[in-house]
CSV table of C-alpha atoms in Angstrom, one decimal:
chain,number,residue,atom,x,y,z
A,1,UNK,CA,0.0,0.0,0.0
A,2,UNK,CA,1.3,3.5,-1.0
A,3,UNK,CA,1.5,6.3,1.3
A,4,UNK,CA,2.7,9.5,1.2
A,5,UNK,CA,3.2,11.1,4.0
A,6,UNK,CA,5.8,12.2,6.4
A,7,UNK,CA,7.9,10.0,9.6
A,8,UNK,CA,9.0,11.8,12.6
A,9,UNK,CA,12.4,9.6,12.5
A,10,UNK,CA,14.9,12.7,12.8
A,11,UNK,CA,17.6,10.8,11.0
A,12,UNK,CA,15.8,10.1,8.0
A,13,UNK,CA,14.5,13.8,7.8
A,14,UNK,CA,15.0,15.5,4.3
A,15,UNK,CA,13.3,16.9,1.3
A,16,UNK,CA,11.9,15.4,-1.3
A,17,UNK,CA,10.8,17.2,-5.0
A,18,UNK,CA,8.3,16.1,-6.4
A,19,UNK,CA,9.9,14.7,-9.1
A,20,UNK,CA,12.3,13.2,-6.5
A,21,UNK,CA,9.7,11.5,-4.8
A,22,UNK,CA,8.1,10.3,-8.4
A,23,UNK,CA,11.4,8.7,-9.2
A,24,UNK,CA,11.9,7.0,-5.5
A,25,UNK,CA,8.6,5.3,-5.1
A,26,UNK,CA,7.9,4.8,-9.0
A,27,UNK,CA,5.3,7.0,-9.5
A,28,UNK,CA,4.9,6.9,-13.1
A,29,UNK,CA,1.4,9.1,-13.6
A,30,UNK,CA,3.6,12.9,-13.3
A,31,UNK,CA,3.5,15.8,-15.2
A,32,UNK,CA,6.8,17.5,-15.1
A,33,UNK,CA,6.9,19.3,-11.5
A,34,UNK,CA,3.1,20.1,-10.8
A,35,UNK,CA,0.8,17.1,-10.6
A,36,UNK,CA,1.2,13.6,-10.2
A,37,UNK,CA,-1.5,10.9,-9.4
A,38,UNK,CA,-0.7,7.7,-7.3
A,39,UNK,CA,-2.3,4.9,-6.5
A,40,UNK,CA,-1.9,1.8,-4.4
A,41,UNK,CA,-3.0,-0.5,-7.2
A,42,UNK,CA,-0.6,0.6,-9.2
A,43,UNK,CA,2.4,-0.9,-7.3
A,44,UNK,CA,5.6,1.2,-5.9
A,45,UNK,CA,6.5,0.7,-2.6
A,46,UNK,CA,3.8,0.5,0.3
A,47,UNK,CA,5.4,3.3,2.3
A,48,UNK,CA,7.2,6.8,2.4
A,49,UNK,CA,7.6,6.7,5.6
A,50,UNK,CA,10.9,4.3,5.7
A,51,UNK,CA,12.7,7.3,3.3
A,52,UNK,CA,11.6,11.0,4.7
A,53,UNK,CA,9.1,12.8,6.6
A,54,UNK,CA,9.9,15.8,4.6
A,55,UNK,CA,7.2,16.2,1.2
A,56,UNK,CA,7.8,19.6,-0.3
A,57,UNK,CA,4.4,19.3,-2.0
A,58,UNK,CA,0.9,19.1,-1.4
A,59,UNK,CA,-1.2,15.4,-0.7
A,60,UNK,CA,-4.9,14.9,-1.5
A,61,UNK,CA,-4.9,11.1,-0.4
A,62,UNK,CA,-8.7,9.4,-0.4
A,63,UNK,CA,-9.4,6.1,1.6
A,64,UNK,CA,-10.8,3.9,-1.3
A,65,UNK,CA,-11.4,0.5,0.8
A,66,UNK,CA,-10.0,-0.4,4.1
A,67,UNK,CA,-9.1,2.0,7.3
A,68,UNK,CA,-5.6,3.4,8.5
A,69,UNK,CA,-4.6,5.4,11.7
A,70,UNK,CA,-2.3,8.5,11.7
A,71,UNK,CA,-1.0,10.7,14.3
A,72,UNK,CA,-0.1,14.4,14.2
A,73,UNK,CA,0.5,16.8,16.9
A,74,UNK,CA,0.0,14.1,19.8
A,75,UNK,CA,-3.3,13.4,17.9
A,76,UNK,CA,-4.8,9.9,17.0
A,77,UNK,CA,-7.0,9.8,14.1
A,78,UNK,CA,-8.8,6.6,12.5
A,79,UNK,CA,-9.1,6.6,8.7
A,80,UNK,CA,-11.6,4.4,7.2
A,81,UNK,CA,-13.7,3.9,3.4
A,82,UNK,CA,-14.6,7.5,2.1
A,83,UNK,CA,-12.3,9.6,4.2
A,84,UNK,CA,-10.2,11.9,2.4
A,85,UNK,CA,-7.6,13.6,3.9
A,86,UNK,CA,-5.5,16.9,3.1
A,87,UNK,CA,-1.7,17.2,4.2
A,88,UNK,CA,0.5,20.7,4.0
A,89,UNK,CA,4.1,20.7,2.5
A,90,UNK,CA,6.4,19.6,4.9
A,91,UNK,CA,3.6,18.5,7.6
A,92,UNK,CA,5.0,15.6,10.1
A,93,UNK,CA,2.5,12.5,10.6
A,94,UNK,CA,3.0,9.3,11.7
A,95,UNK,CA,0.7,7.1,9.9
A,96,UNK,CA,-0.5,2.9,10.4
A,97,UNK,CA,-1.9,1.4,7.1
A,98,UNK,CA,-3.1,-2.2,6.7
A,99,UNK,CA,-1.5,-4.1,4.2
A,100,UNK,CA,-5.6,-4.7,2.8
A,101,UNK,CA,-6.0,-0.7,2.7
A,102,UNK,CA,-6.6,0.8,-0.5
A,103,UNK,CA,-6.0,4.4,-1.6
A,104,UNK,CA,-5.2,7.0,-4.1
A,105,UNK,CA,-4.6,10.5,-4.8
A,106,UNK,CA,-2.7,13.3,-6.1
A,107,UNK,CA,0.6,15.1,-5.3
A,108,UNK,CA,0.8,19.0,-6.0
A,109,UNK,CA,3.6,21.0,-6.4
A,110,UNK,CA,2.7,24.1,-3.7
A,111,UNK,CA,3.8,26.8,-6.9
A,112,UNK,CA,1.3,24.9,-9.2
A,113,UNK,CA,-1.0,24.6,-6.3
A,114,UNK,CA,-0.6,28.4,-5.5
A,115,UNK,CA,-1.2,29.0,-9.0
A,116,UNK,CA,-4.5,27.8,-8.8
A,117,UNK,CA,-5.9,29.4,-5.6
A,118,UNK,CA,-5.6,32.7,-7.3
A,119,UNK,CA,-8.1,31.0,-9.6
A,120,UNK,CA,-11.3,32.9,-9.8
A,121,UNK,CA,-10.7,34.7,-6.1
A,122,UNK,CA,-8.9,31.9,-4.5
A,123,UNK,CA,-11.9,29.5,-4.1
A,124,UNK,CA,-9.6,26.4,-3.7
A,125,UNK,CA,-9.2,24.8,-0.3
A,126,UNK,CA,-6.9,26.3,2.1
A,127,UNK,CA,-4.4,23.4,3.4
A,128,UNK,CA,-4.1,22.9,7.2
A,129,UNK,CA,-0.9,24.6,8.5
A,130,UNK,CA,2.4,22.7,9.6
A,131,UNK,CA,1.5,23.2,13.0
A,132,UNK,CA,-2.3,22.0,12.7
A,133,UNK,CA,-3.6,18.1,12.0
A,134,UNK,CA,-4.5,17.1,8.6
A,135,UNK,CA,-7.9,17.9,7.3
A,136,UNK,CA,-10.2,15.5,6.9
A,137,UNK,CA,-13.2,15.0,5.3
A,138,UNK,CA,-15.6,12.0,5.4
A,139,UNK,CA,-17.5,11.6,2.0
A,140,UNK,CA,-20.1,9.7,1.3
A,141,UNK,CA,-20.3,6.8,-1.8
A,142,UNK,CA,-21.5,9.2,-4.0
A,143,UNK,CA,-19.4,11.9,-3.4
A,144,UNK,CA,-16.2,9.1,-3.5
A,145,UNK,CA,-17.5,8.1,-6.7
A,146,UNK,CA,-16.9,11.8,-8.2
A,147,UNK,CA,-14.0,12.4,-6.8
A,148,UNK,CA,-11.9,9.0,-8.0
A,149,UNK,CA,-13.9,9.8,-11.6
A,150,UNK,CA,-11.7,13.4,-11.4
A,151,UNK,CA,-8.4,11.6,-10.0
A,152,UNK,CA,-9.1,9.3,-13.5
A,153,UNK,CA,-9.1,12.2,-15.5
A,154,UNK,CA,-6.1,14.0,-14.7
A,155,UNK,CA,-4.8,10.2,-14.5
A,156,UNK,CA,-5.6,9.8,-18.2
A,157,UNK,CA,-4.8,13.5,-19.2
A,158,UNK,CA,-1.7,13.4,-17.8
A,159,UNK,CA,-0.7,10.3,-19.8
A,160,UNK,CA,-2.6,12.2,-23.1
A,161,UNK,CA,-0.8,14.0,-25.9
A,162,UNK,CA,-2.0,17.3,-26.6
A,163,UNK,CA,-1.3,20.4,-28.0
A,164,UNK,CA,-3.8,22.1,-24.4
A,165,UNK,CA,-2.5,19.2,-21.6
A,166,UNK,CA,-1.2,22.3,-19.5
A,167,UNK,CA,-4.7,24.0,-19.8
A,168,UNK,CA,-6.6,21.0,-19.2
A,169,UNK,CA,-4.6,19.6,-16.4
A,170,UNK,CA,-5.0,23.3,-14.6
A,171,UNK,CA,-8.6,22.8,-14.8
A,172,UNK,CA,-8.9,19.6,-13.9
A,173,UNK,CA,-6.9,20.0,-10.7
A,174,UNK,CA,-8.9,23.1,-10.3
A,175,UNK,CA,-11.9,21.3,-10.7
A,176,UNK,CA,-10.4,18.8,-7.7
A,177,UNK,CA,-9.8,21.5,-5.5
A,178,UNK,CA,-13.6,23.6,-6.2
A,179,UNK,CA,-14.8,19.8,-5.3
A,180,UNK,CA,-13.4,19.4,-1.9
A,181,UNK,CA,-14.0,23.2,-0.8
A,182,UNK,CA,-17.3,22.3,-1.5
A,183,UNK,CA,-17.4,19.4,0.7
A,184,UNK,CA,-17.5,21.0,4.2
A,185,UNK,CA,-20.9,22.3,3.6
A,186,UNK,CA,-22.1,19.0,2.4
A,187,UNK,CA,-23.1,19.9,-1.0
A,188,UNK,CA,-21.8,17.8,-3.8
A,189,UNK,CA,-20.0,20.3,-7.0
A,190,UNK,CA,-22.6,20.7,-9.2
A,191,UNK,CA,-20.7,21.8,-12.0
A,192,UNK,CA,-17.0,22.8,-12.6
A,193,UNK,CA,-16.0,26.7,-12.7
A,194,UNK,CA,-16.2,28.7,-15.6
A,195,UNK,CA,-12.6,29.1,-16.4
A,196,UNK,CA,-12.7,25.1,-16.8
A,197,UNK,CA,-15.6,25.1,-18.6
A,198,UNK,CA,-14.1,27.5,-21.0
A,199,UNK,CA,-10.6,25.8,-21.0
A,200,UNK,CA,-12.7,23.1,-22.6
A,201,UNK,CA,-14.9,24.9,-25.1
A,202,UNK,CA,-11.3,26.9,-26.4
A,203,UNK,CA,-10.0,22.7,-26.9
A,204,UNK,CA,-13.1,22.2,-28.3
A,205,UNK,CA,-13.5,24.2,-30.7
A,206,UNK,CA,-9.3,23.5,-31.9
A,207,UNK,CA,-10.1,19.7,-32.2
A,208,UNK,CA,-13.3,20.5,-34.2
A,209,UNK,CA,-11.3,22.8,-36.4
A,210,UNK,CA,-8.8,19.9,-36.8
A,211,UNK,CA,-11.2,16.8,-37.3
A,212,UNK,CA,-14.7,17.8,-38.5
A,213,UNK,CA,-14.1,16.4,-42.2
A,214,UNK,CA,-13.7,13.1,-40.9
A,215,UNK,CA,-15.5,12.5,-37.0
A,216,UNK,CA,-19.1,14.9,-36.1
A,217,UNK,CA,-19.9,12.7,-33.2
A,218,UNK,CA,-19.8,14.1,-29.8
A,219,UNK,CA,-18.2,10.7,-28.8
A,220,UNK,CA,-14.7,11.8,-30.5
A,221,UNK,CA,-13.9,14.4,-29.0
A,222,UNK,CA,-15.4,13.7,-25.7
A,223,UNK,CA,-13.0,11.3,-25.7
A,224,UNK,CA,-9.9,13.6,-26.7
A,225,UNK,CA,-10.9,15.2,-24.2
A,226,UNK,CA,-11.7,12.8,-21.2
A,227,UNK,CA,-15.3,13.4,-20.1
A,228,UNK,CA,-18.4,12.5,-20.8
A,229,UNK,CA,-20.7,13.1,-24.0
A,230,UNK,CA,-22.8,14.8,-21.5
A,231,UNK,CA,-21.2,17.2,-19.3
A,232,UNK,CA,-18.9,18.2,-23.0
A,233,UNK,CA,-22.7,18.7,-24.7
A,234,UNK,CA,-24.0,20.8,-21.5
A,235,UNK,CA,-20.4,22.9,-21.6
A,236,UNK,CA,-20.9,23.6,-25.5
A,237,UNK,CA,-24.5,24.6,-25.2
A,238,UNK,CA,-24.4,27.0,-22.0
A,239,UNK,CA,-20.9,28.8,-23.7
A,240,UNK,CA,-22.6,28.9,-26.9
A,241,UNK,CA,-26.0,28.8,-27.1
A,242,UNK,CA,-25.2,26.0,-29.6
A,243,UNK,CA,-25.1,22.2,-29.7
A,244,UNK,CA,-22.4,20.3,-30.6
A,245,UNK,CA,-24.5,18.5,-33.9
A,246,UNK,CA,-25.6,22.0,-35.3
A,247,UNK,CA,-21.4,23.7,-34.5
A,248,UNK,CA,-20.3,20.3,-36.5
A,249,UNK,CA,-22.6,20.2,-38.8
A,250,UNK,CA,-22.3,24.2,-40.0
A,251,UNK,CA,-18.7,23.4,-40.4
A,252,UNK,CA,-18.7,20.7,-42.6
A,253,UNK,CA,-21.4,23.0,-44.9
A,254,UNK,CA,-19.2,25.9,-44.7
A,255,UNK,CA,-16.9,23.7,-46.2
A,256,UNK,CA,-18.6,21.8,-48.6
A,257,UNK,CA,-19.8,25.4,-49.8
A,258,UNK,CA,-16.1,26.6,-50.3
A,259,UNK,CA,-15.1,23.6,-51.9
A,260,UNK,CA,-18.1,23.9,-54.5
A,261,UNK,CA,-17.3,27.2,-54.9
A,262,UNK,CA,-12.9,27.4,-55.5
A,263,UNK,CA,-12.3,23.4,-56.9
A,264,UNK,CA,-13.1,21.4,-59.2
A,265,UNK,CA,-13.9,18.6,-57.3
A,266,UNK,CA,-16.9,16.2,-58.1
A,267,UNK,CA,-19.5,16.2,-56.0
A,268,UNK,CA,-18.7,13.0,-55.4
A,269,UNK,CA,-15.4,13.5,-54.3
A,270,UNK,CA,-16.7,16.3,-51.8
A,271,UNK,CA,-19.3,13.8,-49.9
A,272,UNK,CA,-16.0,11.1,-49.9
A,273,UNK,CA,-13.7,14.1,-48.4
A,274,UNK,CA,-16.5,14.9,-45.4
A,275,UNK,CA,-16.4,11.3,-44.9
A,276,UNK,CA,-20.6,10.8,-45.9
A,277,UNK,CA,-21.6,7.2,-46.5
A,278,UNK,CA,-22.0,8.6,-49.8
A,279,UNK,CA,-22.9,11.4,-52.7
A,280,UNK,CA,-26.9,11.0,-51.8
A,281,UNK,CA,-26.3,11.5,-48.1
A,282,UNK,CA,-24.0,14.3,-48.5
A,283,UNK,CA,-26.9,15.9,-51.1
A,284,UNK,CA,-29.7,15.4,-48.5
A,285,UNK,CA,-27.2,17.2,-46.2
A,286,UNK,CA,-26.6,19.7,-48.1
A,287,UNK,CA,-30.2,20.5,-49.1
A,288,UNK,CA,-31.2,21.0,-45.4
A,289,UNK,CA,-28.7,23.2,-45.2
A,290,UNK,CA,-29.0,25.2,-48.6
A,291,UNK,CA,-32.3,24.9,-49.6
A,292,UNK,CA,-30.7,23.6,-52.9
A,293,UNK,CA,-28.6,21.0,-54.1
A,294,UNK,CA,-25.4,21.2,-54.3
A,295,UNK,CA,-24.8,20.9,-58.0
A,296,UNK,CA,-27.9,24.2,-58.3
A,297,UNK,CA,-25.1,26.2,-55.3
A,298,UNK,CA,-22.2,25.3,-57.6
A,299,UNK,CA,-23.8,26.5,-61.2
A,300,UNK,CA,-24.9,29.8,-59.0
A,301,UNK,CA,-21.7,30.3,-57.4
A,302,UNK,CA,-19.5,29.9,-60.8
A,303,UNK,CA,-21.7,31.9,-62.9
């Protein structure tokens, strides 16, 4: 089981990057020196405590099955399922895990995780100081449920390719952090802030750019971007005022309209190149669109 915390052992005291601490416990899920996910599934070794007591970053660690004890300030605290519990840079902790204990989290850089307090008035959660306990919170399933499904996306996004990963990572750790400040009030996060919501129409909108010849289901890029057809169809329409279908759609005429008007492509061709099953589907498209066919908008565009 994989823990990250810090051991009062004097001798063994020092100061771990998180890249350093990545590297020691093979912790393969990073993102240069900002984010990193773990997870005690995932292997590593079962505990930091044997190596330092001295994390230079910030620890968001969620008790997925199982219990654990820890100890801070002279105080004794039992972990069990749904608890999910904060930890300050440098904070000292002696901590009892169960070899059955399950668990994951994320590790954040304290410059990144400044970074995003600053977010839209500083609305992320304010870490317990050195001097205090770790802050704990007791979620319920639900609540547990939505919180691993944002640890998998910034799991998957930090393992994704992409021209926006810096954007989207910000957001989704921003989206983390809006989550638990959220929690203390017992009310689950409806939906993520704007500036995430807008991070994601601005990727959007490049990928749709980029692909809408070939792929005008919501399903691709939902994908590309790592969240649901739902929540990406909601984002679209409250940003926009537009659905997904109709902003696809009106992009592949726009272009079938240019290409009628400056080649001499067949028509043919044209329904092959937007990738319609073929030249009668892309006509029936077309004529929704147009009001004519496309061979009636070519003749009046040439002549």
């Amino acid at each position: 089981m994989l823990f990250l915390s810090q051991h009062t052992n004097m001798n063994n005291r020092g100061n771990l990057s998180l890249p350093q601490l990545a590297e020691r416990y093979h912790i393969s899920d990073i993102f240069g020196g900002s984010v990193a996910y773990f997870s005690s599934k995932e292997g590593g070794e079962r505990d930091l405590r044997a190596f330092t007591n001295s994390i230079s970053c910030h620890e968001l660690h969620l008790i997925r099955a199982g219990r654990a004890s820890i100890t801070a300030n002279g105080k004794r605290i039992e972990l069990h399922e749904g608890d999910l519990m904060l930890m300050h840079p440098f904070q000292s902790v002696d901590c009892s895990f169960p070899d059955d204990t399950e668990t994951e989290g994320l590790l954040l850089e304290d410059g990144f995780y400044q970074q995003l307090m600053q977010l839209d008035g500083g609305d992320a959660p304010v870490p317990p100081k050195s001097n205090e306990g770790p802050c704990v919170y007791h979620l319920n399933t639900a609540q547990v449920t939505e919180l691993s499904g944002i640890f998998q996306q910034i799991r998957r996004t930090i393992r994704y390719v992409h021209i926006y990963k810096v954007e989207m990572l910000r957001s989704l750790v921003h989206v983390c952090l809006l989550f638990i400040s959220e929690l203390p009030y017992d009310r689950r996060l409806i939906a993520p802030d704007l500036r995430h919501k807008q991070d994601i129409l601005k990727i959007f909108f490049f990928l749709a750019r980029k692909h809408f010849r070939q792929h005008r289901q919501i399903g691709f890029y939902a994908d590309k971007l790592n969240i649901t057809t739902t929540y990406l169809s909601r984002v679209v329409r409250e940003l926009t005022g537009n659905t997904i279908n109709n902003y696809l759609n009106n992009l592949a005429f726009e272009e079938a309209c240019n290409l009628l008007r400056s080649t001499d492509m067949t028509i043919g061709e044209i329904a092959f190149s937007l990738a319609f099953s073929d030249q009668s589907a892309f006509t029936n498209f077309f004529k929704a669109h147009a009001g004519c066919t496309p061979k009636a908008y070519q003749k009046t565009a040439i002549s």
